mmCIF file of C-alpha atoms in Angstrom:
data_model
loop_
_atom_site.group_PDB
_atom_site.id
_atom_site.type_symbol
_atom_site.label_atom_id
_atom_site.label_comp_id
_atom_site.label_asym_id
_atom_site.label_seq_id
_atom_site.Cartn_x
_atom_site.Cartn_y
_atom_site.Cartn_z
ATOM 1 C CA UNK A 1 46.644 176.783 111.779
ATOM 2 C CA UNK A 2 48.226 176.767 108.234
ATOM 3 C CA UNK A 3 51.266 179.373 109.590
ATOM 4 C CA UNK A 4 52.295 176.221 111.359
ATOM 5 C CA UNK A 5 52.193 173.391 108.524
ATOM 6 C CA UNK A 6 55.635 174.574 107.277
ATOM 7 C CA UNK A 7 57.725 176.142 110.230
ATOM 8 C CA UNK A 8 60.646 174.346 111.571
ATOM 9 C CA UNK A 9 59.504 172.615 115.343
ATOM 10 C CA UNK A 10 63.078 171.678 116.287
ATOM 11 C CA UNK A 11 66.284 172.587 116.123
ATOM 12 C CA UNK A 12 69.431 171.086 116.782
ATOM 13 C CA UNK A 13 72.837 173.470 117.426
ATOM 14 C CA UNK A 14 75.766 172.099 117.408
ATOM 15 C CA UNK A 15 78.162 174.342 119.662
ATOM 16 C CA UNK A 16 82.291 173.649 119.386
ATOM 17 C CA UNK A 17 84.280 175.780 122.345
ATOM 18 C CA UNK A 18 87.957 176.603 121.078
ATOM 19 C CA UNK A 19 88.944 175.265 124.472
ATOM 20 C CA UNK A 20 87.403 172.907 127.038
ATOM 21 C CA UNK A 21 89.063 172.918 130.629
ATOM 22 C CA UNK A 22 88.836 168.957 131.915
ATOM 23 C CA UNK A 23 88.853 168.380 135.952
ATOM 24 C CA UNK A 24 87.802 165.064 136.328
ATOM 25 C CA UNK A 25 90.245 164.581 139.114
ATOM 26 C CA UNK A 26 91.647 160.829 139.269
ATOM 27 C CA UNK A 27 90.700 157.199 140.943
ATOM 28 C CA UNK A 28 92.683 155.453 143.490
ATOM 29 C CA UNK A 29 94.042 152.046 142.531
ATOM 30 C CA UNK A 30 93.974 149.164 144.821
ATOM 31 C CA UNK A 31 96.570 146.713 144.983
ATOM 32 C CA UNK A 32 96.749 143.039 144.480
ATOM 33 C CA UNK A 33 96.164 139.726 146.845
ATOM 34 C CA UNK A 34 94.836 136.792 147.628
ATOM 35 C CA UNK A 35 91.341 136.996 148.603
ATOM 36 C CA UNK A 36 91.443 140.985 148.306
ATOM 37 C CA UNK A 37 87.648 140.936 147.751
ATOM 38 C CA UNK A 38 86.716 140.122 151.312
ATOM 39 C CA UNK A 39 84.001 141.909 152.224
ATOM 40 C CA UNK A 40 85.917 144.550 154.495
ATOM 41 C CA UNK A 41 88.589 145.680 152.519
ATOM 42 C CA UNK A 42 88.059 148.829 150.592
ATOM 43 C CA UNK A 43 89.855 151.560 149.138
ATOM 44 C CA UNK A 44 91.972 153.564 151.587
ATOM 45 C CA UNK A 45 90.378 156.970 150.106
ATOM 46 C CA UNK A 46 86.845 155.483 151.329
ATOM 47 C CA UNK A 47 87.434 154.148 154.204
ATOM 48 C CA UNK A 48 88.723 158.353 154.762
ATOM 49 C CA UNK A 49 85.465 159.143 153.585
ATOM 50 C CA UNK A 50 83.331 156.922 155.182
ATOM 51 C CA UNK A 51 84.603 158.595 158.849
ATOM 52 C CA UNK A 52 84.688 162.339 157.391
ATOM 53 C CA UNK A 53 81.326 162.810 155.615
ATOM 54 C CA UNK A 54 79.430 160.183 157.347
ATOM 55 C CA UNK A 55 80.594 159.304 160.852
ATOM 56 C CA UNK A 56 81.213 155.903 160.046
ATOM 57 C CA UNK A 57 83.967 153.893 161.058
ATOM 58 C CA UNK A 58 84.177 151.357 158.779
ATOM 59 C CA UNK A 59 85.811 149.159 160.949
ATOM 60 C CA UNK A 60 86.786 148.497 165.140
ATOM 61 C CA UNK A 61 90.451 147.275 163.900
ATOM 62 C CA UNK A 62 91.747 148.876 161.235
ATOM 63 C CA UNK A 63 94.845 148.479 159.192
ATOM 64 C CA UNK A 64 96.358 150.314 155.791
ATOM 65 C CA UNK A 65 97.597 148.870 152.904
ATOM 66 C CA UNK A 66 99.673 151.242 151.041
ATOM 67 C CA UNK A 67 102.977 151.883 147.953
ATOM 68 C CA UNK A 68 102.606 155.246 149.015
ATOM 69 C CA UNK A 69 101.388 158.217 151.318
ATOM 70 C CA UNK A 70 97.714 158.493 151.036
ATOM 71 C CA UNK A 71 97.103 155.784 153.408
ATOM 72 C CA UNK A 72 98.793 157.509 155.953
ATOM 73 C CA UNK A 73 96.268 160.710 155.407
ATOM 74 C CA UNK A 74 93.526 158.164 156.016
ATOM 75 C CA UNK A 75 94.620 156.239 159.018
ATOM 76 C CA UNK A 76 95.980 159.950 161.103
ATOM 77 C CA UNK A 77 92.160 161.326 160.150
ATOM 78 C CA UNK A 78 90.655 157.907 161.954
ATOM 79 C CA UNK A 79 93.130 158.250 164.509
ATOM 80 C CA UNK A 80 92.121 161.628 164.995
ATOM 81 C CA UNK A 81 88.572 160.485 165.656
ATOM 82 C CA UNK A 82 89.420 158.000 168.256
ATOM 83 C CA UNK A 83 89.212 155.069 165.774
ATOM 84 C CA UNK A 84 91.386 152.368 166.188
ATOM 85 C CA UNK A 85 94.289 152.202 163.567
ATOM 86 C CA UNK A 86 96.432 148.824 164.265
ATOM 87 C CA UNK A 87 99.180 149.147 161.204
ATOM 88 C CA UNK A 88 100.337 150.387 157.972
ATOM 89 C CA UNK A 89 101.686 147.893 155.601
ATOM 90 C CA UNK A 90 104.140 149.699 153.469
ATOM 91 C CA UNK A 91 105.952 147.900 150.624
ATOM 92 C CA UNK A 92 108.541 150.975 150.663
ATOM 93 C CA UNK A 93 111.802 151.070 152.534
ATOM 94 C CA UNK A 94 110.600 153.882 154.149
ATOM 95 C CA UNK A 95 109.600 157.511 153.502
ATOM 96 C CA UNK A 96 110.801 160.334 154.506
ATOM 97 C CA UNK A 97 107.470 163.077 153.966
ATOM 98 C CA UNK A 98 106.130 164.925 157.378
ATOM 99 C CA UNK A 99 102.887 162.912 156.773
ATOM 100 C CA UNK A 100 104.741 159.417 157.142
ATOM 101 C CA UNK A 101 106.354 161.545 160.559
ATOM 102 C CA UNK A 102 103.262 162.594 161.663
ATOM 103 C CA UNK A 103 101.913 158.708 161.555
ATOM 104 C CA UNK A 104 104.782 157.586 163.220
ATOM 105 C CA UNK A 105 104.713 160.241 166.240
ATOM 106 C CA UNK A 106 100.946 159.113 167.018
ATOM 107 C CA UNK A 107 102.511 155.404 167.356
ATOM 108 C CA UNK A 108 101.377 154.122 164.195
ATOM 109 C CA UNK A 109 102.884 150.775 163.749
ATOM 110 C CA UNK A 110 104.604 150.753 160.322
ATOM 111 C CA UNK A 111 105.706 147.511 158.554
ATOM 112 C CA UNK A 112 108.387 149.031 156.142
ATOM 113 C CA UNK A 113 109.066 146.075 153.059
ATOM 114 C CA UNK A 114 106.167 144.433 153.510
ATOM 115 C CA UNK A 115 103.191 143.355 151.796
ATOM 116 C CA UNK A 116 99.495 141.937 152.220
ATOM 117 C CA UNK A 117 99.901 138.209 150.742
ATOM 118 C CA UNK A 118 96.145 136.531 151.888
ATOM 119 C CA UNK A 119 93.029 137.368 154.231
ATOM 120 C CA UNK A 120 90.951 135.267 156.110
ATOM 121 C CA UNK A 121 87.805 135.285 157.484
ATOM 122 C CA UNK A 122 83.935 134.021 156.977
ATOM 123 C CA UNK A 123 81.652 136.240 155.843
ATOM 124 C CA UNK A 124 83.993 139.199 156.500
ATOM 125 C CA UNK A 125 87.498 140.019 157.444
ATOM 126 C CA UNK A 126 89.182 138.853 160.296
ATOM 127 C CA UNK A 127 92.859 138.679 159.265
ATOM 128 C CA UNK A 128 95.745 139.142 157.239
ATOM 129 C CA UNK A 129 99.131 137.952 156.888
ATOM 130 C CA UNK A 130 101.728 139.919 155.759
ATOM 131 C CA UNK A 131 105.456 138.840 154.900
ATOM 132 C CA UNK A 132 108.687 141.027 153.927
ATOM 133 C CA UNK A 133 109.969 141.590 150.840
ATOM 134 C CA UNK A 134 113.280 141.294 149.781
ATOM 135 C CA UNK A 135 115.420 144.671 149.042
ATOM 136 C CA UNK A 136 114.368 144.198 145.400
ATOM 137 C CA UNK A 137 111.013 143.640 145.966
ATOM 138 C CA UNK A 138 110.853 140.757 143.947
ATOM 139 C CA UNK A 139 110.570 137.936 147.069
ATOM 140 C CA UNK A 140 110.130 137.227 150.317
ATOM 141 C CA UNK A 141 113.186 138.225 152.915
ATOM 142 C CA UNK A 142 111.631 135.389 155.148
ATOM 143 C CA UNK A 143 109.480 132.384 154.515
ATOM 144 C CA UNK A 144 107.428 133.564 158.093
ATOM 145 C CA UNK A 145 104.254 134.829 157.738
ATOM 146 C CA UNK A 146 102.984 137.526 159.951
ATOM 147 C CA UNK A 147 99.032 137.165 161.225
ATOM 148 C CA UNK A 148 97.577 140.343 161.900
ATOM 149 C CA UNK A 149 94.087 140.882 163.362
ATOM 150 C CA UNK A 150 91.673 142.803 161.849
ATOM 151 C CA UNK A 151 88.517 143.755 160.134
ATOM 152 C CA UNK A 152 88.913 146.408 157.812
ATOM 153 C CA UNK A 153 91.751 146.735 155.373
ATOM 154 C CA UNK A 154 92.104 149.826 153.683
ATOM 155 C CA UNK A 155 94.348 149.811 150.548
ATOM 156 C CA UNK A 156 96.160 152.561 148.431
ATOM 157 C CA UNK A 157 97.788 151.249 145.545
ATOM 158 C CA UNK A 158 97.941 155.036 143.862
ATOM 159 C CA UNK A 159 96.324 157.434 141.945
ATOM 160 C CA UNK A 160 95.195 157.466 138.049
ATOM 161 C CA UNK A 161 94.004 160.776 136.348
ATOM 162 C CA UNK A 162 90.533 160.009 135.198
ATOM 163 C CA UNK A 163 91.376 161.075 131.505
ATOM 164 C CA UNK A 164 88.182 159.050 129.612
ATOM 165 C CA UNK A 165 86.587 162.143 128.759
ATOM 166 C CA UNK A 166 89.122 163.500 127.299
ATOM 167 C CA UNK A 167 90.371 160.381 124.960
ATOM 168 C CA UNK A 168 87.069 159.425 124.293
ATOM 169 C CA UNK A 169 86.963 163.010 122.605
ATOM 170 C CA UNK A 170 90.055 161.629 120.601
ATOM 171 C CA UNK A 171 92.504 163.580 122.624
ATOM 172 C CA UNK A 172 95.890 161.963 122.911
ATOM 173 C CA UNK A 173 97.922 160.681 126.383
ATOM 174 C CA UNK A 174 101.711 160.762 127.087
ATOM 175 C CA UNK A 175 103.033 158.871 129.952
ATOM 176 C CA UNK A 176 104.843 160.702 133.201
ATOM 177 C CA UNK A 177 107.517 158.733 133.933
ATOM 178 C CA UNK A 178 107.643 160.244 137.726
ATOM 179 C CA UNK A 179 104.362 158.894 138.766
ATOM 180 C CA UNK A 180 103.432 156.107 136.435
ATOM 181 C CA UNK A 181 100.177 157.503 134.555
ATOM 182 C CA UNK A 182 99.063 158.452 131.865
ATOM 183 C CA UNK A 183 98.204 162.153 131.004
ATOM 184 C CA UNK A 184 96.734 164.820 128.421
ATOM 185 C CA UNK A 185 99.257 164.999 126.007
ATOM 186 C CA UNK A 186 98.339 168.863 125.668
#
């Protein structure tokens, strides 16, 4: 019992790698609205997800939100599936990409220059109206608003590298000019 009294019981090693590799992938932004927390509208990367991994359609009229082409990934994979896929809104001109193509050869309706500006609906969505920006996407090109049916709105306002890890290990970030984020500055 006395061999005991004076040995060390814990120990506590402290391990630095001379490199650490980071994947922490990125989260999709949404975008901005009136009354964009209706129950109903949800990020355009879950509503993907809901369908793939789960079976679940997330909604019976469905309609994407979207500054780029992710949205269009998630509405041909419901299409796909048999579910219902009324629009994309698309504040771009347009896009050229065989994904945007693709979209448009199932009969996707696309709303080029336009954007989301309210929802309605009690309890849950039941509509949106949309309106169409000017060239310099500053305004309206009309004072007409658009009513669209639906009852799930799927938005894609982009994607962020999920660098927290990383600064919060006092690593530094540069900005990429191209895609407007931040990254590992090494």
């Amino acid at each position: 019992k006395n061999e005991k009294k004076n040995k060390i019981r814990q120990r506590l090693l402290k391990i630095r790698a001379k490199k650490v590799i980071v994947a922490t992938g990125s989260l999709e932004r949404p975008l901005i609205f009136d009354n964009n927390d209706r129950p109903g509208i949800m990020l355009s990367s879950a509503v993907k997800k809901y369908s793939d991994y789960y079976g679940v359609a997330c909604g019976k009229k469905n309609i994407f939100f979207t500054n780029n082409d992710t949205a269009y990934e998630s509405a041909i994979s419901l299409y796909n599936k048999g579910i219902s896929v009324e629009a994309i809104i698309d504040i771009r001109e347009s896009s050229k990409s065989t994904i945007v193509k693709e979209a448009e050869n199932l009969g996707i309706k696309i709303y080029w220059s336009h954007t989301v500006v309210d929802t309605y609906g009690y309890k849950r969505l039941k509509q949106i109206s949309i309106m169409g920006l000017s060239k310099d996407g500053q305004s309206f090109s009309t004072k007409k608003k658009n009513i669209l049916e639906c009852d799930c709105l799927g938005i894609a306002g982009g994607w962020t590298p999920a660098v927290h890890l990383f600064t919060q290990s006092g690593g530094k970030l540069k900005f990429r000019d191209e895609d407007q984020v931040f990254i590992p500055s090494k």
